One Martini backbone bead per residue (centre of mass of N, CA, C, O) as a GRO file, in nm:
protein
  539
    1UNK     BB    1  -9.546   1.540   2.087
    2UNK     BB    2  -9.326   1.584   1.837
    3UNK     BB    3  -9.322   1.619   1.454
    4UNK     BB    4  -9.117   1.449   1.230
    5UNK     BB    5  -8.950   1.610   0.966
    6UNK     BB    6  -8.753   1.497   0.643
    7UNK     BB    7  -8.503   1.662   0.468
    8UNK     BB    8  -8.317   1.851   0.206
    9UNK     BB    9  -8.031   1.980   0.130
   10UNK     BB   10  -7.908   2.224  -0.053
   11UNK     BB   11  -7.683   2.422  -0.195
   12UNK     BB   12  -7.544   2.681   0.074
   13UNK     BB   13  -7.381   2.807  -0.126
   14UNK     BB   14  -7.228   2.861  -0.402
   15UNK     BB   15  -6.948   2.763  -0.253
   16UNK     BB   16  -7.132   2.503  -0.165
   17UNK     BB   17  -7.221   2.180  -0.264
   18UNK     BB   18  -7.289   2.010  -0.045
   19UNK     BB   19  -7.544   1.825   0.159
   20UNK     BB   20  -7.756   1.908   0.400
   21UNK     BB   21  -7.975   1.778   0.565
   22UNK     BB   22  -8.267   1.821   0.769
   23UNK     BB   23  -8.474   1.859   1.083
   24UNK     BB   24  -8.799   1.890   1.162
   25UNK     BB   25  -8.977   2.050   1.488
   26UNK     BB   26  -9.274   2.057   1.575
   27UNK     BB   27  -9.661   2.065   1.653
   28UNK     BB   28  -9.799   2.252   1.406
   29UNK     BB   29  -9.554   2.327   1.162
   30UNK     BB   30  -9.499   2.067   0.959
   31UNK     BB   31  -9.609   2.168   0.673
   32UNK     BB   32  -9.501   2.500   0.700
   33UNK     BB   33  -9.208   2.426   0.671
   34UNK     BB   34  -9.197   2.184   0.445
   35UNK     BB   35  -9.259   2.422   0.226
   36UNK     BB   36  -9.055   2.629   0.319
   37UNK     BB   37  -8.797   2.452   0.232
   38UNK     BB   38  -8.900   2.323  -0.085
   39UNK     BB   39  -8.864   2.618  -0.163
   40UNK     BB   40  -8.541   2.608  -0.122
   41UNK     BB   41  -8.448   2.312  -0.260
   42UNK     BB   42  -8.430   2.052  -0.012
   43UNK     BB   43  -8.450   1.753  -0.031
   44UNK     BB   44  -8.572   1.423   0.041
   45UNK     BB   45  -8.454   1.221   0.284
   46UNK     BB   46  -8.358   0.933   0.412
   47UNK     BB   47  -8.488   0.777   0.601
   48UNK     BB   48  -8.338   0.786   0.932
   49UNK     BB   49  -8.230   1.112   0.920
   50UNK     BB   50  -8.121   1.312   1.187
   51UNK     BB   51  -7.928   1.528   1.048
   52UNK     BB   52  -7.777   1.849   0.991
   53UNK     BB   53  -8.019   2.011   1.032
   54UNK     BB   54  -8.173   2.133   1.251
   55UNK     BB   55  -8.553   2.257   1.252
   56UNK     BB   56  -8.713   2.442   1.578
   57UNK     BB   57  -9.037   2.487   1.672
   58UNK     BB   58  -9.117   2.707   1.974
   59UNK     BB   59  -9.361   2.840   2.019
   60UNK     BB   60  -9.524   2.698   2.129
   61UNK     BB   61  -9.338   2.470   2.317
   62UNK     BB   62  -9.071   2.589   2.424
   63UNK     BB   63  -8.969   2.305   2.649
   64UNK     BB   64  -9.009   2.089   2.464
   65UNK     BB   65  -8.812   2.177   2.227
   66UNK     BB   66  -8.585   2.189   2.499
   67UNK     BB   67  -8.574   1.884   2.488
   68UNK     BB   68  -8.530   1.807   2.186
   69UNK     BB   69  -8.262   1.996   2.230
   70UNK     BB   70  -8.101   1.772   2.363
   71UNK     BB   71  -8.134   1.517   2.227
   72UNK     BB   72  -8.026   1.555   1.931
   73UNK     BB   73  -7.795   1.618   2.007
   74UNK     BB   74  -7.709   1.347   2.178
   75UNK     BB   75  -7.782   1.170   1.845
   76UNK     BB   76  -7.608   1.375   1.663
   77UNK     BB   77  -7.378   1.575   1.713
   78UNK     BB   78  -7.266   1.816   1.443
   79UNK     BB   79  -7.476   2.018   1.407
   80UNK     BB   80  -7.714   2.246   1.291
   81UNK     BB   81  -7.898   2.464   1.438
   82UNK     BB   82  -8.276   2.593   1.436
   83UNK     BB   83  -8.413   2.880   1.600
   84UNK     BB   84  -8.778   2.884   1.716
   85UNK     BB   85  -8.913   3.237   1.841
   86UNK     BB   86  -9.093   3.415   2.057
   87UNK     BB   87  -9.132   3.696   2.160
   88UNK     BB   88  -9.169   3.601   2.415
   89UNK     BB   89  -8.895   3.374   2.438
   90UNK     BB   90  -8.617   3.460   2.491
   91UNK     BB   91  -8.475   3.413   2.768
   92UNK     BB   92  -8.438   3.064   2.635
   93UNK     BB   93  -8.202   3.085   2.464
   94UNK     BB   94  -7.968   3.037   2.598
   95UNK     BB   95  -8.045   2.729   2.665
   96UNK     BB   96  -8.085   2.648   2.450
   97UNK     BB   97  -7.723   2.748   2.365
   98UNK     BB   98  -7.657   2.531   2.488
   99UNK     BB   99  -7.809   2.362   2.392
  100UNK     BB  100  -7.726   2.335   2.037
  101UNK     BB  101  -7.722   2.570   1.928
  102UNK     BB  102  -7.634   2.830   1.632
  103UNK     BB  103  -7.978   2.944   1.533
  104UNK     BB  104  -8.223   3.207   1.513
  105UNK     BB  105  -8.622   3.318   1.527
  106UNK     BB  106  -8.765   3.583   1.613
  107UNK     BB  107  -9.088   3.664   1.631
  108UNK     BB  108  -9.148   3.806   1.365
  109UNK     BB  109  -9.119   3.600   0.974
  110UNK     BB  110  -9.015   3.457   0.752
  111UNK     BB  111  -8.883   3.293   0.506
  112UNK     BB  112  -8.656   3.334   0.424
  113UNK     BB  113  -8.476   3.347   0.664
  114UNK     BB  114  -8.499   3.080   0.723
  115UNK     BB  115  -8.345   3.004   0.432
  116UNK     BB  116  -8.104   3.177   0.577
  117UNK     BB  117  -8.036   3.021   0.803
  118UNK     BB  118  -8.043   2.731   0.659
  119UNK     BB  119  -7.775   2.793   0.561
  120UNK     BB  120  -7.603   2.834   0.765
  121UNK     BB  121  -7.612   2.626   0.916
  122UNK     BB  122  -7.495   2.455   0.647
  123UNK     BB  123  -7.214   2.612   0.702
  124UNK     BB  124  -7.196   2.525   1.009
  125UNK     BB  125  -7.186   2.158   0.916
  126UNK     BB  126  -6.922   2.185   0.711
  127UNK     BB  127  -6.749   2.218   0.961
  128UNK     BB  128  -6.823   2.014   1.190
  129UNK     BB  129  -6.767   1.712   1.094
  130UNK     BB  130  -6.452   1.725   1.053
  131UNK     BB  131  -6.216   1.754   1.238
  132UNK     BB  132  -5.882   1.832   1.281
  133UNK     BB  133  -5.595   1.830   1.321
  134UNK     BB  134  -5.256   1.860   1.286
  135UNK     BB  135  -5.184   1.846   1.038
  136UNK     BB  136  -5.455   1.908   0.858
  137UNK     BB  137  -5.374   2.223   0.926
  138UNK     BB  138  -5.063   2.212   0.754
  139UNK     BB  139  -5.158   2.154   0.513
  140UNK     BB  140  -5.351   2.393   0.510
  141UNK     BB  141  -5.150   2.606   0.525
  142UNK     BB  142  -4.916   2.489   0.277
  143UNK     BB  143  -5.164   2.618   0.018
  144UNK     BB  144  -5.160   2.910   0.129
  145UNK     BB  145  -4.872   3.104   0.249
  146UNK     BB  146  -4.730   3.139  -0.062
  147UNK     BB  147  -5.042   3.316  -0.123
  148UNK     BB  148  -5.033   3.460   0.204
  149UNK     BB  149  -5.146   3.564   0.451
  150UNK     BB  150  -5.226   3.389   0.825
  151UNK     BB  151  -5.392   3.268   1.118
  152UNK     BB  152  -5.340   3.140   1.470
  153UNK     BB  153  -5.513   2.960   1.658
  154UNK     BB  154  -5.518   2.888   2.049
  155UNK     BB  155  -5.735   2.658   2.220
  156UNK     BB  156  -5.735   2.616   2.606
  157UNK     BB  157  -5.930   2.415   2.809
  158UNK     BB  158  -6.034   2.477   3.115
  159UNK     BB  159  -6.084   2.284   3.340
  160UNK     BB  160  -6.047   1.969   3.207
  161UNK     BB  161  -6.056   1.743   3.459
  162UNK     BB  162  -6.280   1.790   3.651
  163UNK     BB  163  -6.468   1.687   3.457
  164UNK     BB  164  -6.324   1.425   3.409
  165UNK     BB  165  -6.390   1.372   3.806
  166UNK     BB  166  -6.671   1.485   3.842
  167UNK     BB  167  -6.811   1.287   3.569
  168UNK     BB  168  -6.670   1.171   3.340
  169UNK     BB  169  -6.508   1.055   3.064
  170UNK     BB  170  -6.815   1.117   2.904
  171UNK     BB  171  -6.835   1.405   2.949
  172UNK     BB  172  -6.564   1.512   2.857
  173UNK     BB  173  -6.618   1.410   2.579
  174UNK     BB  174  -6.799   1.593   2.504
  175UNK     BB  175  -6.732   1.858   2.545
  176UNK     BB  176  -6.513   1.840   2.355
  177UNK     BB  177  -6.782   1.785   2.071
  178UNK     BB  178  -6.874   2.069   2.180
  179UNK     BB  179  -6.662   2.282   2.203
  180UNK     BB  180  -6.625   2.193   1.852
  181UNK     BB  181  -6.872   2.301   1.757
  182UNK     BB  182  -6.885   2.606   1.882
  183UNK     BB  183  -6.601   2.713   1.767
  184UNK     BB  184  -6.711   2.646   1.425
  185UNK     BB  185  -6.958   2.821   1.461
  186UNK     BB  186  -6.825   3.032   1.460
  187UNK     BB  187  -6.566   3.075   1.248
  188UNK     BB  188  -6.813   3.085   1.022
  189UNK     BB  189  -6.939   3.344   1.159
  190UNK     BB  190  -6.692   3.483   1.032
  191UNK     BB  191  -6.494   3.329   0.775
  192UNK     BB  192  -6.673   3.088   0.728
  193UNK     BB  193  -6.495   2.859   0.487
  194UNK     BB  194  -6.170   3.022   0.570
  195UNK     BB  195  -6.157   2.743   0.779
  196UNK     BB  196  -5.991   2.554   1.038
  197UNK     BB  197  -6.096   2.317   1.291
  198UNK     BB  198  -5.839   2.160   1.529
  199UNK     BB  199  -5.738   1.882   1.680
  200UNK     BB  200  -5.562   1.889   1.970
  201UNK     BB  201  -5.385   1.859   2.247
  202UNK     BB  202  -5.595   1.794   2.438
  203UNK     BB  203  -5.772   2.068   2.512
  204UNK     BB  204  -5.734   2.141   2.234
  205UNK     BB  205  -5.682   2.393   1.972
  206UNK     BB  206  -5.778   2.440   1.635
  207UNK     BB  207  -5.762   2.797   1.424
  208UNK     BB  208  -5.745   2.848   1.074
  209UNK     BB  209  -5.642   3.160   0.809
  210UNK     BB  210  -5.679   3.377   0.576
  211UNK     BB  211  -5.726   3.672   0.836
  212UNK     BB  212  -5.569   3.868   0.981
  213UNK     BB  213  -5.743   4.124   1.007
  214UNK     BB  214  -5.953   3.853   1.221
  215UNK     BB  215  -5.834   3.752   1.462
  216UNK     BB  216  -5.945   3.982   1.703
  217UNK     BB  217  -6.194   3.830   1.709
  218UNK     BB  218  -6.211   3.587   1.661
  219UNK     BB  219  -6.106   3.545   1.962
  220UNK     BB  220  -6.377   3.651   2.064
  221UNK     BB  221  -6.592   3.509   1.920
  222UNK     BB  222  -6.397   3.203   2.064
  223UNK     BB  223  -6.440   3.346   2.428
  224UNK     BB  224  -6.758   3.329   2.412
  225UNK     BB  225  -6.862   3.012   2.281
  226UNK     BB  226  -6.712   2.908   2.569
  227UNK     BB  227  -6.857   3.076   2.774
  228UNK     BB  228  -7.110   2.893   2.785
  229UNK     BB  229  -7.262   2.709   2.918
  230UNK     BB  230  -7.292   2.272   2.918
  231UNK     BB  231  -7.552   2.062   2.799
  232UNK     BB  232  -7.445   1.750   2.879
  233UNK     BB  233  -7.621   1.482   3.109
  234UNK     BB  234  -7.768   1.690   3.284
  235UNK     BB  235  -7.481   1.900   3.312
  236UNK     BB  236  -7.360   2.178   3.401
  237UNK     BB  237  -7.079   2.306   3.222
  238UNK     BB  238  -6.799   2.501   3.291
  239UNK     BB  239  -6.556   2.638   3.110
  240UNK     BB  240  -6.216   2.759   3.052
  241UNK     BB  241  -5.970   3.010   2.838
  242UNK     BB  242  -5.703   3.017   2.567
  243UNK     BB  243  -5.561   3.207   2.402
  244UNK     BB  244  -5.353   3.202   2.118
  245UNK     BB  245  -5.174   3.438   1.837
  246UNK     BB  246  -5.096   3.410   1.448
  247UNK     BB  247  -4.861   3.551   1.219
  248UNK     BB  248  -4.827   3.507   0.881
  249UNK     BB  249  -4.606   3.524   0.584
  250UNK     BB  250  -4.530   3.491   0.348
  251UNK     BB  251  -4.351   3.167   0.324
  252UNK     BB  252  -4.410   3.031   0.594
  253UNK     BB  253  -4.373   2.750   0.779
  254UNK     BB  254  -4.610   2.672   0.950
  255UNK     BB  255  -4.450   2.619   1.233
  256UNK     BB  256  -4.422   2.876   1.315
  257UNK     BB  257  -4.724   2.944   1.333
  258UNK     BB  258  -4.772   2.714   1.535
  259UNK     BB  259  -4.528   2.840   1.752
  260UNK     BB  260  -4.652   3.081   1.792
  261UNK     BB  261  -4.930   3.071   1.913
  262UNK     BB  262  -4.798   2.864   2.139
  263UNK     BB  263  -4.652   3.096   2.303
  264UNK     BB  264  -4.881   3.245   2.235
  265UNK     BB  265  -5.065   3.087   2.515
  266UNK     BB  266  -4.898   3.073   2.717
  267UNK     BB  267  -4.898   3.409   2.794
  268UNK     BB  268  -5.094   3.380   2.874
  269UNK     BB  269  -5.143   3.203   3.139
  270UNK     BB  270  -4.883   3.389   3.246
  271UNK     BB  271  -5.051   3.629   3.331
  272UNK     BB  272  -5.333   3.568   3.412
  273UNK     BB  273  -5.555   3.799   3.269
  274UNK     BB  274  -5.490   3.721   3.015
  275UNK     BB  275  -5.711   3.535   2.725
  276UNK     BB  276  -5.582   3.720   2.501
  277UNK     BB  277  -5.231   3.646   2.330
  278UNK     BB  278  -5.046   3.825   2.112
  279UNK     BB  279  -4.775   3.721   1.909
  280UNK     BB  280  -4.444   3.826   1.991
  281UNK     BB  281  -4.162   4.000   1.833
  282UNK     BB  282  -4.060   3.747   1.989
  283UNK     BB  283  -4.106   3.595   2.183
  284UNK     BB  284  -4.092   3.564   2.504
  285UNK     BB  285  -4.005   3.239   2.547
  286UNK     BB  286  -3.793   3.290   2.380
  287UNK     BB  287  -3.659   3.557   2.486
  288UNK     BB  288  -3.582   3.413   2.771
  289UNK     BB  289  -3.422   3.167   2.736
  290UNK     BB  290  -3.158   3.321   2.589
  291UNK     BB  291  -3.101   3.439   2.883
  292UNK     BB  292  -3.123   3.240   3.120
  293UNK     BB  293  -2.870   3.080   3.087
  294UNK     BB  294  -2.700   3.358   3.231
  295UNK     BB  295  -2.910   3.405   3.537
  296UNK     BB  296  -2.819   3.189   3.624
  297UNK     BB  297  -2.533   3.186   3.670
  298UNK     BB  298  -2.538   3.523   3.785
  299UNK     BB  299  -2.749   3.542   4.008
  300UNK     BB  300  -3.081   3.705   3.900
  301UNK     BB  301  -3.247   3.529   4.015
  302UNK     BB  302  -3.521   3.528   4.266
  303UNK     BB  303  -3.577   3.483   4.600
  304UNK     BB  304  -3.961   3.558   4.706
  305UNK     BB  305  -4.160   3.576   5.032
  306UNK     BB  306  -4.520   3.494   5.104
  307UNK     BB  307  -4.700   3.574   5.331
  308UNK     BB  308  -4.871   3.324   5.579
  309UNK     BB  309  -5.174   3.320   5.754
  310UNK     BB  310  -5.361   3.306   6.072
  311UNK     BB  311  -5.706   3.399   6.080
  312UNK     BB  312  -5.756   3.382   6.409
  313UNK     BB  313  -5.446   3.576   6.465
  314UNK     BB  314  -5.242   3.689   6.188
  315UNK     BB  315  -5.046   3.507   6.201
  316UNK     BB  316  -4.697   3.418   6.088
  317UNK     BB  317  -4.620   3.077   5.975
  318UNK     BB  318  -4.509   3.144   5.664
  319UNK     BB  319  -4.398   3.035   5.303
  320UNK     BB  320  -4.376   3.094   5.042
  321UNK     BB  321  -4.141   3.069   4.733
  322UNK     BB  322  -4.083   3.289   4.491
  323UNK     BB  323  -3.985   3.350   4.177
  324UNK     BB  324  -3.708   3.616   4.012
  325UNK     BB  325  -3.722   3.855   3.723
  326UNK     BB  326  -3.476   4.133   3.625
  327UNK     BB  327  -3.546   4.210   3.307
  328UNK     BB  328  -3.415   4.444   3.095
  329UNK     BB  329  -3.706   4.447   2.912
  330UNK     BB  330  -3.946   4.273   3.079
  331UNK     BB  331  -3.889   4.271   3.348
  332UNK     BB  332  -4.082   4.141   3.590
  333UNK     BB  333  -4.091   3.744   3.563
  334UNK     BB  334  -4.171   3.523   3.728
  335UNK     BB  335  -4.247   3.128   3.693
  336UNK     BB  336  -4.414   3.080   3.430
  337UNK     BB  337  -4.235   3.196   3.280
  338UNK     BB  338  -3.956   3.089   3.341
  339UNK     BB  339  -4.036   2.764   3.302
  340UNK     BB  340  -4.118   2.801   3.016
  341UNK     BB  341  -3.870   2.875   2.901
  342UNK     BB  342  -3.723   2.614   3.002
  343UNK     BB  343  -3.842   2.419   2.852
  344UNK     BB  344  -3.760   2.554   2.541
  345UNK     BB  345  -3.428   2.518   2.634
  346UNK     BB  346  -3.369   2.271   2.838
  347UNK     BB  347  -3.380   2.433   3.185
  348UNK     BB  348  -3.580   2.290   3.407
  349UNK     BB  349  -3.409   2.149   3.605
  350UNK     BB  350  -3.203   2.319   3.675
  351UNK     BB  351  -3.435   2.588   3.762
  352UNK     BB  352  -3.505   2.418   3.985
  353UNK     BB  353  -3.239   2.354   4.155
  354UNK     BB  354  -3.159   2.635   4.200
  355UNK     BB  355  -3.354   2.693   4.338
  356UNK     BB  356  -3.401   2.489   4.592
  357UNK     BB  357  -3.086   2.600   4.693
  358UNK     BB  358  -3.149   2.870   4.717
  359UNK     BB  359  -3.444   2.893   4.897
  360UNK     BB  360  -3.242   2.750   5.156
  361UNK     BB  361  -3.009   2.902   5.201
  362UNK     BB  362  -3.197   3.175   5.254
  363UNK     BB  363  -3.363   3.029   5.501
  364UNK     BB  364  -3.127   2.913   5.695
  365UNK     BB  365  -3.029   3.256   5.765
  366UNK     BB  366  -3.240   3.324   5.889
  367UNK     BB  367  -3.344   3.460   6.145
  368UNK     BB  368  -3.491   3.439   6.427
  369UNK     BB  369  -3.785   3.574   6.454
  370UNK     BB  370  -3.775   3.319   6.156
  371UNK     BB  371  -3.733   3.032   6.298
  372UNK     BB  372  -4.055   2.914   6.312
  373UNK     BB  373  -4.116   2.914   6.032
  374UNK     BB  374  -4.236   2.781   5.719
  375UNK     BB  375  -4.193   2.608   5.417
  376UNK     BB  376  -4.225   2.654   5.119
  377UNK     BB  377  -4.188   2.407   4.790
  378UNK     BB  378  -4.161   2.394   4.468
  379UNK     BB  379  -4.261   2.124   4.251
  380UNK     BB  380  -4.256   1.922   4.013
  381UNK     BB  381  -4.278   1.682   3.751
  382UNK     BB  382  -4.019   1.657   3.664
  383UNK     BB  383  -3.865   1.580   3.956
  384UNK     BB  384  -4.036   1.338   4.092
  385UNK     BB  385  -3.950   1.168   3.812
  386UNK     BB  386  -3.724   1.084   3.904
  387UNK     BB  387  -3.411   0.901   3.967
  388UNK     BB  388  -3.406   0.981   4.305
  389UNK     BB  389  -3.504   1.211   4.450
  390UNK     BB  390  -3.536   1.199   4.715
  391UNK     BB  391  -3.245   1.131   4.771
  392UNK     BB  392  -3.164   1.430   4.695
  393UNK     BB  393  -3.347   1.573   4.763
  394UNK     BB  394  -3.322   1.559   5.136
  395UNK     BB  395  -3.022   1.615   5.113
  396UNK     BB  396  -3.056   1.922   4.979
  397UNK     BB  397  -3.227   1.909   5.302
  398UNK     BB  398  -2.974   1.931   5.475
  399UNK     BB  399  -2.722   2.041   5.422
  400UNK     BB  400  -2.879   2.392   5.429
  401UNK     BB  401  -2.970   2.340   5.729
  402UNK     BB  402  -3.293   2.296   5.690
  403UNK     BB  403  -3.627   2.157   5.885
  404UNK     BB  404  -3.809   1.917   5.801
  405UNK     BB  405  -4.033   2.061   5.930
  406UNK     BB  406  -3.993   2.294   5.788
  407UNK     BB  407  -4.222   2.170   5.506
  408UNK     BB  408  -4.317   2.238   5.225
  409UNK     BB  409  -4.466   2.077   4.916
  410UNK     BB  410  -4.570   2.153   4.622
  411UNK     BB  411  -4.803   2.089   4.365
  412UNK     BB  412  -4.849   2.223   4.034
  413UNK     BB  413  -4.853   2.009   3.788
  414UNK     BB  414  -5.017   1.781   3.520
  415UNK     BB  415  -4.790   1.533   3.566
  416UNK     BB  416  -4.929   1.400   3.802
  417UNK     BB  417  -5.167   1.260   3.619
  418UNK     BB  418  -5.056   1.035   3.508
  419UNK     BB  419  -4.887   0.898   3.807
  420UNK     BB  420  -5.066   0.907   4.078
  421UNK     BB  421  -4.893   0.596   4.194
  422UNK     BB  422  -4.589   0.748   4.218
  423UNK     BB  423  -4.679   1.025   4.312
  424UNK     BB  424  -4.742   0.888   4.635
  425UNK     BB  425  -4.474   0.726   4.689
  426UNK     BB  426  -4.311   1.010   4.690
  427UNK     BB  427  -4.465   1.154   4.908
  428UNK     BB  428  -4.472   0.988   5.156
  429UNK     BB  429  -4.129   1.015   5.190
  430UNK     BB  430  -4.155   1.254   5.256
  431UNK     BB  431  -4.322   1.239   5.511
  432UNK     BB  432  -4.152   1.040   5.664
  433UNK     BB  433  -3.911   1.298   5.681
  434UNK     BB  434  -4.131   1.523   5.750
  435UNK     BB  435  -4.244   1.663   5.522
  436UNK     BB  436  -4.504   1.813   5.413
  437UNK     BB  437  -4.852   1.826   5.128
  438UNK     BB  438  -4.909   2.054   4.865
  439UNK     BB  439  -5.224   2.140   4.689
  440UNK     BB  440  -5.204   2.464   4.399
  441UNK     BB  441  -5.426   2.623   4.307
  442UNK     BB  442  -5.704   2.494   4.368
  443UNK     BB  443  -5.981   2.459   4.134
  444UNK     BB  444  -5.815   2.459   3.841
  445UNK     BB  445  -5.728   2.405   3.571
  446UNK     BB  446  -5.552   2.082   3.644
  447UNK     BB  447  -5.695   2.047   3.891
  448UNK     BB  448  -5.730   1.755   4.108
  449UNK     BB  449  -5.934   1.487   4.283
  450UNK     BB  450  -5.740   1.289   4.226
  451UNK     BB  451  -5.578   1.392   4.459
  452UNK     BB  452  -5.682   1.335   4.694
  453UNK     BB  453  -5.790   1.037   4.673
  454UNK     BB  454  -5.416   0.970   4.573
  455UNK     BB  455  -5.304   1.215   4.765
  456UNK     BB  456  -5.032   1.279   5.076
  457UNK     BB  457  -5.196   1.543   5.253
  458UNK     BB  458  -5.216   1.852   5.409
  459UNK     BB  459  -5.282   2.101   5.154
  460UNK     BB  460  -5.509   2.336   5.069
  461UNK     BB  461  -5.479   2.565   4.744
  462UNK     BB  462  -5.663   2.817   4.702
  463UNK     BB  463  -5.692   2.999   4.442
  464UNK     BB  464  -5.736   3.323   4.354
  465UNK     BB  465  -6.022   3.338   4.252
  466UNK     BB  466  -6.212   3.222   4.426
  467UNK     BB  467  -6.104   3.445   4.648
  468UNK     BB  468  -6.176   3.686   4.468
  469UNK     BB  469  -6.475   3.537   4.380
  470UNK     BB  470  -6.670   3.576   4.715
  471UNK     BB  471  -6.794   3.871   4.638
  472UNK     BB  472  -6.984   3.816   4.438
  473UNK     BB  473  -7.197   3.524   4.470
  474UNK     BB  474  -7.386   3.299   4.564
  475UNK     BB  475  -7.234   3.090   4.373
  476UNK     BB  476  -6.898   3.162   4.489
  477UNK     BB  477  -6.954   3.050   4.751
  478UNK     BB  478  -7.065   2.751   4.718
  479UNK     BB  479  -6.763   2.664   4.604
  480UNK     BB  480  -6.592   2.738   4.878
  481UNK     BB  481  -6.762   2.578   5.056
  482UNK     BB  482  -6.704   2.317   4.976
  483UNK     BB  483  -6.371   2.264   4.921
  484UNK     BB  484  -6.360   2.352   5.245
  485UNK     BB  485  -6.528   2.096   5.337
  486UNK     BB  486  -6.327   1.881   5.185
  487UNK     BB  487  -6.118   1.945   5.317
  488UNK     BB  488  -6.184   1.900   5.586
  489UNK     BB  489  -6.317   1.572   5.608
  490UNK     BB  490  -5.977   1.553   5.483
  491UNK     BB  491  -5.800   1.698   5.693
  492UNK     BB  492  -5.735   1.966   5.530
  493UNK     BB  493  -5.594   2.254   5.532
  494UNK     BB  494  -5.653   2.588   5.341
  495UNK     BB  495  -5.497   2.802   5.175
  496UNK     BB  496  -5.554   3.138   5.052
  497UNK     BB  497  -5.519   3.314   4.769
  498UNK     BB  498  -5.459   3.629   4.665
  499UNK     BB  499  -5.556   3.835   4.875
  500UNK     BB  500  -5.656   4.171   4.886
  501UNK     BB  501  -5.942   4.210   5.056
  502UNK     BB  502  -6.108   4.233   5.306
  503UNK     BB  503  -6.358   4.044   5.185
  504UNK     BB  504  -6.294   3.849   5.186
  505UNK     BB  505  -6.150   3.699   5.433
  506UNK     BB  506  -6.454   3.719   5.600
  507UNK     BB  507  -6.529   3.560   5.421
  508UNK     BB  508  -6.322   3.282   5.394
  509UNK     BB  509  -6.412   3.279   5.785
  510UNK     BB  510  -6.651   3.141   5.769
  511UNK     BB  511  -6.631   2.957   5.590
  512UNK     BB  512  -6.319   2.817   5.725
  513UNK     BB  513  -6.052   2.961   5.682
  514UNK     BB  514  -5.717   2.922   5.839
  515UNK     BB  515  -5.531   3.070   5.528
  516UNK     BB  516  -5.332   3.364   5.389
  517UNK     BB  517  -5.244   3.497   5.079
  518UNK     BB  518  -5.103   3.843   5.011
  519UNK     BB  519  -5.179   4.183   4.977
  520UNK     BB  520  -5.303   4.219   5.256
  521UNK     BB  521  -5.045   4.144   5.389
  522UNK     BB  522  -4.822   4.086   5.145
  523UNK     BB  523  -4.586   4.086   4.920
  524UNK     BB  524  -4.312   3.970   4.795
  525UNK     BB  525  -4.055   3.909   5.003
  526UNK     BB  526  -3.736   3.961   5.144
  527UNK     BB  527  -3.567   3.825   5.418
  528UNK     BB  528  -3.552   4.137   5.554
  529UNK     BB  529  -3.860   4.203   5.536
  530UNK     BB  530  -3.977   4.035   5.644
  531UNK     BB  531  -3.897   4.042   5.913
  532UNK     BB  532  -3.952   4.335   5.990
  533UNK     BB  533  -4.273   4.217   5.981
  534UNK     BB  534  -4.244   4.054   6.201
  535UNK     BB  535  -4.079   4.248   6.436
  536UNK     BB  536  -4.390   4.409   6.421
  537UNK     BB  537  -4.607   4.194   6.484
  538UNK     BB  538  -4.713   3.959   6.264
  539UNK     BB  539  -4.569   3.691   6.456
   0.00000   0.00000   0.00000
């Protein structure tokens, strides 16, 4: 067992005067390290304290120190952690970082280096001690905006619902705490004390600071901090994240800056590729929302159809309806950005109604070569939350002349998770009426295992990121295989989205995927182009 010695720390820097207690853990050198700490001016801490800063000596037994780090992290909460590592044990650094280490020293090093690492870790501990909330971030900004420019980074952790459903809410709560600790440590490393980390709604955070020229560097450091796996209660948890960066000039209101960062985050989510997005001036979502009502009224928004192909035969058996808006300034605007703009303009339901009518009317006029295809139509959480939605929707389907039995409704939004029982009853009514039900984008974002347990489903749509990564590592293929096996054991067909190469299709076929859609077959098409493709032999 490692022997522990508890000491205290004086001010971490000239700018920081609060005391930070230090806990030393070392198998053979605790007396030596105690002298180093005392030499830096740290007094003894009171007996029983776990410490704000942990000093772990892994030079004599790296594996034992790693186990100690994991145990101490779970007991201590938000702390700075300095780990001393032997030159031959550098491979342990990633594992220590996953266990909560914030700073490292690799032998050989001197006493001054140890004291400097403790100062930095102590500063990070101060930054991590009490994450603020949205109101705290506003107050922080309000005190600084009159004097000069400030900036904000809004951080959204993705796949968080999968952690909750797969590991339990306790692990989810611990993940949020661990993420806060990493974000605070990264912010301190870049900006020192001139920043504030705040908890926002759900699995989201705010970092506000008064050095706008450091905004991109900070966002990249935050992204790197969250990209590493989290070791939580024996599980190794990996999440994704998106970042929106906003900058405000002196005199602007805090809410203006926070909205700017939120808009940039929305754009990062909608882009599909960009992880970090700088706020546009004006933000894209805001500019689109101004034009959206006119676009709906004048018929500028169109619906295209992407083929869904049976893997075993290569036959096109269905299509997914996808909204497109050719905007005069921003070019092609897809469904995610469309609905972000609609939500901002309070036109979400109006847009959904418009797209449903447009899609059903177009599909009802399909020529004979398309007469046997299924049509997949996206519904939002706001749609199914409306009173009387089932009757209204089925009346719309029947009025269009499109057969209910050829229609699949796809559920796409996270709001369903708030009322799975009600959603399950509604979807059961649609199935009883002849429609089929699919969960879209399964495997990332908000899609949840809870859906599979609670909702009456026919299809599971594998998110395009999983499908495109299947050609990567063995681990990637195991994940896809697990999802497909789980779906098939529940009696669900699997449709892979975003398939672009023959290699991806071959690997998906080997894992048992029954259907796919993506550029390998065709991009989203007009009805006329779709008919030509089917008539050319892809049906």
